[in-house]
Every structure is written in structure tokens, then in C-alpha cells.
GROMACS .gro file of C-alpha atoms in nm:
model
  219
    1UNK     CA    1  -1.254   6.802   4.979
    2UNK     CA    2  -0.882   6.907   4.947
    3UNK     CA    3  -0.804   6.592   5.157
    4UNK     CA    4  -0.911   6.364   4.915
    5UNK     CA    5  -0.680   6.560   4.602
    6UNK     CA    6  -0.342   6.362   4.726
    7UNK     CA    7  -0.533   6.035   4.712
    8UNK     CA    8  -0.666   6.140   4.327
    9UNK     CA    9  -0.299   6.230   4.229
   10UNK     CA   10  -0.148   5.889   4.372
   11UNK     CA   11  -0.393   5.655   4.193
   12UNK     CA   12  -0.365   5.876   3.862
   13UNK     CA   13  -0.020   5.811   3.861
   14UNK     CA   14  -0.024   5.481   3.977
   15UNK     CA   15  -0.238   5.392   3.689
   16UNK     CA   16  -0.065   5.578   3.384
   17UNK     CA   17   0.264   5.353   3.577
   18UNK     CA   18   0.056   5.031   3.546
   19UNK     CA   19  -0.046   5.121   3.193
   20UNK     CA   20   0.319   5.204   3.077
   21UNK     CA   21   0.434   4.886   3.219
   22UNK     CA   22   0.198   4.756   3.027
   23UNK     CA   23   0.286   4.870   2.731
   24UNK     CA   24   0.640   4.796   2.759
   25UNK     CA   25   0.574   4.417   2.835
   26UNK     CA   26   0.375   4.389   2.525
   27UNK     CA   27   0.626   4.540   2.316
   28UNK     CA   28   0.882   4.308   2.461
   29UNK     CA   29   0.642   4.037   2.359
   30UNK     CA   30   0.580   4.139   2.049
   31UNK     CA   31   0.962   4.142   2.009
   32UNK     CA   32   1.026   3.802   2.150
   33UNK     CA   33   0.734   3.703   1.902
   34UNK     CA   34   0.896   3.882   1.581
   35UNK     CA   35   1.247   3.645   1.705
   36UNK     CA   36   1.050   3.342   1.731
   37UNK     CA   37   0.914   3.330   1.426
   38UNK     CA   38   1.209   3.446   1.231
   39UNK     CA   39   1.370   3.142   1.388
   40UNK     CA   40   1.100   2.885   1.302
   41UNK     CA   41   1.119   3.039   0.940
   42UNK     CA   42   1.550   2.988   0.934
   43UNK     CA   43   1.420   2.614   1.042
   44UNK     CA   44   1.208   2.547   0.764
   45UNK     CA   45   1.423   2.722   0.542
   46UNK     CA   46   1.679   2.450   0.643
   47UNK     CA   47   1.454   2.182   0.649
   48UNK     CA   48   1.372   2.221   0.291
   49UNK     CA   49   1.706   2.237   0.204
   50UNK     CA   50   1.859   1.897   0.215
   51UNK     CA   51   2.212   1.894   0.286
   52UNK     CA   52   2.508   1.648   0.215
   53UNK     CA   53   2.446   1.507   0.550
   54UNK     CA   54   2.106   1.399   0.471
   55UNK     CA   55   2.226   1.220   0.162
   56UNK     CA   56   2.470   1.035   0.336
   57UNK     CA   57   2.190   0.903   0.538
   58UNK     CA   58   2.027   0.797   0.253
   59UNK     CA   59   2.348   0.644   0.108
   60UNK     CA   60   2.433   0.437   0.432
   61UNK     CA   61   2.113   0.346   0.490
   62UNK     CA   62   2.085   0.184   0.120
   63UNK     CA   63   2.369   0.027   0.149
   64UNK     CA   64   2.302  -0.081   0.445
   65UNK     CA   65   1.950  -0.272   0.294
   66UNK     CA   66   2.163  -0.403   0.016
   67UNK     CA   67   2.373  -0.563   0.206
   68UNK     CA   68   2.090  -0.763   0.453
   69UNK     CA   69   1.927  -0.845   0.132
   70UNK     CA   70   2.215  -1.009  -0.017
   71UNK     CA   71   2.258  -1.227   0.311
   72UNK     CA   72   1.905  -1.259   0.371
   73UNK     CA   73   1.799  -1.606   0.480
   74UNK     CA   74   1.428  -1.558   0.580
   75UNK     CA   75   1.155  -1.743   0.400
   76UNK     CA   76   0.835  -1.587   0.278
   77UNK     CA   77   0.473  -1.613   0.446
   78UNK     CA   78   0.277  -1.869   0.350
   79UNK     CA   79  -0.130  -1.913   0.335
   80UNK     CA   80  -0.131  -2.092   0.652
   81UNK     CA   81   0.028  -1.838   0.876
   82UNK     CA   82  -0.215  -1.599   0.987
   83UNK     CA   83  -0.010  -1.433   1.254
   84UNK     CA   84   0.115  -1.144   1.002
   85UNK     CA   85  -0.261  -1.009   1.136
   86UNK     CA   86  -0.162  -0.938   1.468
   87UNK     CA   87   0.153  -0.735   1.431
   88UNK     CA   88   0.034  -0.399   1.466
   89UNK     CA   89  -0.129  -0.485   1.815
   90UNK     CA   90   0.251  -0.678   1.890
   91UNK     CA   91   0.445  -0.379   1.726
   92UNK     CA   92   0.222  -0.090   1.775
   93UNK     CA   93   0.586   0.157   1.770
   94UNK     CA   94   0.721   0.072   1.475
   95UNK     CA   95   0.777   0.346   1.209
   96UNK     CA   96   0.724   0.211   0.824
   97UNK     CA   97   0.938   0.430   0.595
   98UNK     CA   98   0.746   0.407   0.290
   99UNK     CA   99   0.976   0.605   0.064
  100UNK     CA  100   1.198   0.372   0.105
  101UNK     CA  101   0.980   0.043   0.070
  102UNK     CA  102   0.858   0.204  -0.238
  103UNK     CA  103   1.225   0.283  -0.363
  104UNK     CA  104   1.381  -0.055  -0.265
  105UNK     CA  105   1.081  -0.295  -0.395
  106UNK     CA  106   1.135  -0.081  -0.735
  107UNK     CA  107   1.466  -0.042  -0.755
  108UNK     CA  108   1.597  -0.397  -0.621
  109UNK     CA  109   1.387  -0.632  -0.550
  110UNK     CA  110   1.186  -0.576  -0.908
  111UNK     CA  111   1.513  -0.530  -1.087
  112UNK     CA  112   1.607  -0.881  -0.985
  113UNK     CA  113   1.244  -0.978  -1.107
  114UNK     CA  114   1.275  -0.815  -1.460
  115UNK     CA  115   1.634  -0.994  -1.510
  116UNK     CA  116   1.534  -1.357  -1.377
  117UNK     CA  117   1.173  -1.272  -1.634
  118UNK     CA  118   1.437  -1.156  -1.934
  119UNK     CA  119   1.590  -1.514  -1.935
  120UNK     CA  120   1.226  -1.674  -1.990
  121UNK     CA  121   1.004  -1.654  -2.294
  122UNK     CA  122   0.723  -1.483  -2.312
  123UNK     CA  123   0.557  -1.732  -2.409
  124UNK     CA  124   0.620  -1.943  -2.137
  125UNK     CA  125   0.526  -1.661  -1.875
  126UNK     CA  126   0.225  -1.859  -1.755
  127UNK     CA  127   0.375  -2.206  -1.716
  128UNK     CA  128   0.385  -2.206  -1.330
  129UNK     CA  129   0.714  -2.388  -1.331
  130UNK     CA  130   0.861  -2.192  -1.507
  131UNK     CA  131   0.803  -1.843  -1.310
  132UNK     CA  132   0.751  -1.994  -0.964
  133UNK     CA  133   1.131  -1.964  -0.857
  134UNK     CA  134   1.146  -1.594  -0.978
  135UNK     CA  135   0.840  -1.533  -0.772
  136UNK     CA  136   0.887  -1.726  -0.482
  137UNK     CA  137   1.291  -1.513  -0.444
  138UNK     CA  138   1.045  -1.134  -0.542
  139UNK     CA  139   0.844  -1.201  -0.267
  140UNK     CA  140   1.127  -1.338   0.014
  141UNK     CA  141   1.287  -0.957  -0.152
  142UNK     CA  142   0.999  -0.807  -0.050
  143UNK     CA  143   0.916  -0.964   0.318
  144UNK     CA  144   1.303  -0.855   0.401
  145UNK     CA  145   1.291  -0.520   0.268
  146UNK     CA  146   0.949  -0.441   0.438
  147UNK     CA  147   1.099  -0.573   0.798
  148UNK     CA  148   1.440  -0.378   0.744
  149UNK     CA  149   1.254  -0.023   0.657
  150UNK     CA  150   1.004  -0.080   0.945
  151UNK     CA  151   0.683  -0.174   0.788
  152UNK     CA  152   0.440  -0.477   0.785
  153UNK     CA  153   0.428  -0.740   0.553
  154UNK     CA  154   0.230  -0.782   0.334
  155UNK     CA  155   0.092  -0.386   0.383
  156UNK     CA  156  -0.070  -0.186   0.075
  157UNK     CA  157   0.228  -0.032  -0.077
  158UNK     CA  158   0.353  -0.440  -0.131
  159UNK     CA  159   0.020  -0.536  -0.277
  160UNK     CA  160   0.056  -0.254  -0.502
  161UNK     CA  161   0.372  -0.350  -0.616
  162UNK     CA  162   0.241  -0.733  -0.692
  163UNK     CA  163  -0.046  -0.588  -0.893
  164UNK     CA  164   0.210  -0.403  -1.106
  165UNK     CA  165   0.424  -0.752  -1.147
  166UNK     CA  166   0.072  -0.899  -1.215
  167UNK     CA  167  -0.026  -0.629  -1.484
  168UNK     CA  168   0.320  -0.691  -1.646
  169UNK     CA  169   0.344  -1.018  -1.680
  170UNK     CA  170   0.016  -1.213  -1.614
  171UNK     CA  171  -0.255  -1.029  -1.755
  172UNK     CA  172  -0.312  -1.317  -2.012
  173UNK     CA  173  -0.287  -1.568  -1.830
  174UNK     CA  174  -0.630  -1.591  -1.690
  175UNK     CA  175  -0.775  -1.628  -2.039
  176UNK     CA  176  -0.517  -1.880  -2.181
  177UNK     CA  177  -0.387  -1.648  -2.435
  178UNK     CA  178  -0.081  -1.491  -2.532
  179UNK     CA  179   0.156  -1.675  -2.278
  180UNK     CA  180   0.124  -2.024  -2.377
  181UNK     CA  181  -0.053  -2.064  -2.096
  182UNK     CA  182  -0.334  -2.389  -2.064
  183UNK     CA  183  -0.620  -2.281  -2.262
  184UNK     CA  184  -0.990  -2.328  -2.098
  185UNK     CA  185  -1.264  -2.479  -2.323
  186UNK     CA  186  -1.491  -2.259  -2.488
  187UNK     CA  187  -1.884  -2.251  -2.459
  188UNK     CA  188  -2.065  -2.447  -2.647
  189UNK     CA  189  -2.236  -2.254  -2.932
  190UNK     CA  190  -2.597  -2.065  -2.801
  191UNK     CA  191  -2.797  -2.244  -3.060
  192UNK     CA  192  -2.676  -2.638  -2.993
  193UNK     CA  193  -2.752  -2.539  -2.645
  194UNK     CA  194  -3.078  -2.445  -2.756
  195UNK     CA  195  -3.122  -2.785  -2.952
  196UNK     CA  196  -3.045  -3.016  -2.645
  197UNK     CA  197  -3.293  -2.795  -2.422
  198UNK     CA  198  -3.568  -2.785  -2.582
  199UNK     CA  199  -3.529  -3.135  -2.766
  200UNK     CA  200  -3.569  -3.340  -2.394
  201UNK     CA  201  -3.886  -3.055  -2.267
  202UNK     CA  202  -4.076  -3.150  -2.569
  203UNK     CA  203  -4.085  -3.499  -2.502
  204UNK     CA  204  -4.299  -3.415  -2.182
  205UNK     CA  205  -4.624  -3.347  -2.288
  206UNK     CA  206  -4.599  -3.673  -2.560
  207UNK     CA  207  -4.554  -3.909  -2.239
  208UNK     CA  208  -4.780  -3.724  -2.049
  209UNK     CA  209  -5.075  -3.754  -2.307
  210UNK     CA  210  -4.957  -4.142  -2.386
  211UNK     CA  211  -4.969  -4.192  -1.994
  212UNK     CA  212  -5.397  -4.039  -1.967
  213UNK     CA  213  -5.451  -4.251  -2.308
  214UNK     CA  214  -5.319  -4.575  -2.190
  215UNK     CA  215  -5.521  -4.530  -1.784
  216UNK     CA  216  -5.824  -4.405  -2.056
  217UNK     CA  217  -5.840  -4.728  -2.234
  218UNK     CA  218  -5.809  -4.960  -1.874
  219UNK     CA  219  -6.096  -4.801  -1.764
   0.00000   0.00000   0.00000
């Protein structure tokens, strides 16, 4: 029985060892835990911060559009090519920076639009001669801004934008009012359309009982 005392004493004190270690290696982690995130919250401190470098990126990267837009010598997409369809499955890595498709289609591109509009009546607003030139060089605008900034064209943020053009300048024109636009003939009234209905169905029975009269009196 004594024998076996030693052995009780070396695992006691082999386990209050193991348990201290433990302890101290989950204080360290906690530790390295505590430093952790007090460096993840510095980062999004500075992340919500922006700095002047950020705004030089900005800056160069506007100017930077501006200047491909003023040389740009692309042409816009017409009905008949369908291969804008495919271009996520040919560019499947591209990165579409809407901000900036947003800011640039507003900011440029529709600038240009509202100018080249100010020079044309209002009135004239739905004569397509008149408007197609200012349209045709909005949407060439737009196809090079979306392929500078990354994104597809045309892409929902674009057909947004056109709707807004549409809204502002074309809303009448559908119904032939209020931009001198070609008016479309009105209905006829509901009663003459009556009139010529009914008029013609009447006749029907009349040749119908002249027809059994006239096989009556062969017979």
C-alpha cells in the first residue's frame, strides 16, 4: 500500500502541471485574441476613413475616363448584334464599378445630353430627326464608359439611366401631344360605331325571310 503513494504523488503533480500549462496557453490565447481584434478594429477604423490617397484615385481615374471619352471612336450596338449576350461567359473576371458607371453616365455623358436637348425646342423633342444625333452620341457615351469602368453593355444600371432620358424627354411622345410630335387618329365616336353595326346585322333576317318567301311561292 505505501508502494503505490510515490506513484499517487507523481500523477497528482503531473496533472495540476498539465492543468497550469493549460491555463497559461489559454491566457496567451486569449491575449493574442484581445491583439487581433484590436487590429482588425484600427483596420476598419481606417477603412472608413478615406484618405487623400483614395481621392487621388478617384481624381486620376476620372480623368483618366474623360480623357478616353473625348477620343473615343467606338460605335454603339445595334439590334442586329446579339453577341453583347455572351460576354459574361467570354469575360466571366471582369469587375463592373458601378459607382462609377452611375457617376460618369450622370455626370458626363447626360450632361452632354441636356446641352445638345437645350439647343432644340421642346416642341420639336419628338421629331426623330431632330433628336436622333443627340441620342445616337448618349448612347456611344454610354457603351465607352460602361467598357472603361468594367461593366457590360447594355447592363441594368444603363437601362435605368435611358428610362430617366425617356421620362424626361419622351413621355409625350407616345400620345402625340405636347412635343409636336405626329398625332395618331382618334376613335371613332361609340355611338356611329354603333350605327354601322347594327345597321348591316339588321338587314339579315329581311333577306333571309325574302329568300323562304320567294322558294315558298316556286313551290
Amino acid at each position: 500500500m505505501i508502494l503505490y503513494l510515490p506513484f499517487a504523488a507523481l500523477i497528482l503533480v503531473s496533472r495540476v502541471a498539465c492543468d497550469a500549462s493549460g491555463i497559461v496557453d489559454l491566457q496567451a490565447l486569449n491575449v493574442t485574441e484581445r491583439n487581433q481584434t484590436f487590429t482588425l478594429s484600427q483596420d476598419v477604423n481606417n477603412t472608413t476613413k478615406p484618405n487623400n490617397a483614395t481621392s487621388s484615385l478617384f481624381a486620376d481615374n476620372k480623368t483618366r475616363i474623360e480623357d478616353e471619352l473625348e477620343r473615343n471612336g467606338t460605335s454603339a450596338i445595334t439590334e442586329e448584334d446579339e453577341g453583347f449576350q455572351e460576354q459574361e461567359n467570354e469575360f466571366p473576371s471582369r469587375h463592373c464599378d458601378q459607382y462609377q458607371l452611375v457617376h460618369f453616365s450622370h455626370n458626363y455623358c447626360g450632361e452632354n445630353f441636356h446641352q445638345e436637348m437645350k439647343a432644340i425646342s421642346s416642341e420639336e423633342w419628338c421629331i426623330l430627326e431632330n433628336v436622333i444625333s443627340p441620342y445616337n452620341d448618349l448612347t456611344v457615351c454610354l457603351e465607352h464608359v460602361s467598357f472603361l469602368v468594367g461593366c457590360y453593355f447594355p447592363n441594368r444600371d444603363i437601362q435605368d439611366f435611358f428610362l430617366y432620358i425617356h421620362s424626361s424627354y419622351f413621355q409625350n411622345c407616345s400620345r402625340g401631344g405636347g412635343g409636336g410630335g405626329e398625332e395618331f387618329p382618334e376613335d371613332a365616336p361609340h355611338g356611329l360605331v354603333v350605327v354601322l353595326t347594327v345597321v348591316p346585322v339588321s338587314f339579315v333576317p329581311v333577306l333571309v325571310y325574302l329568300l323562304v318567301w320567294k322558294s315558298k311561292g316556286r313551290v
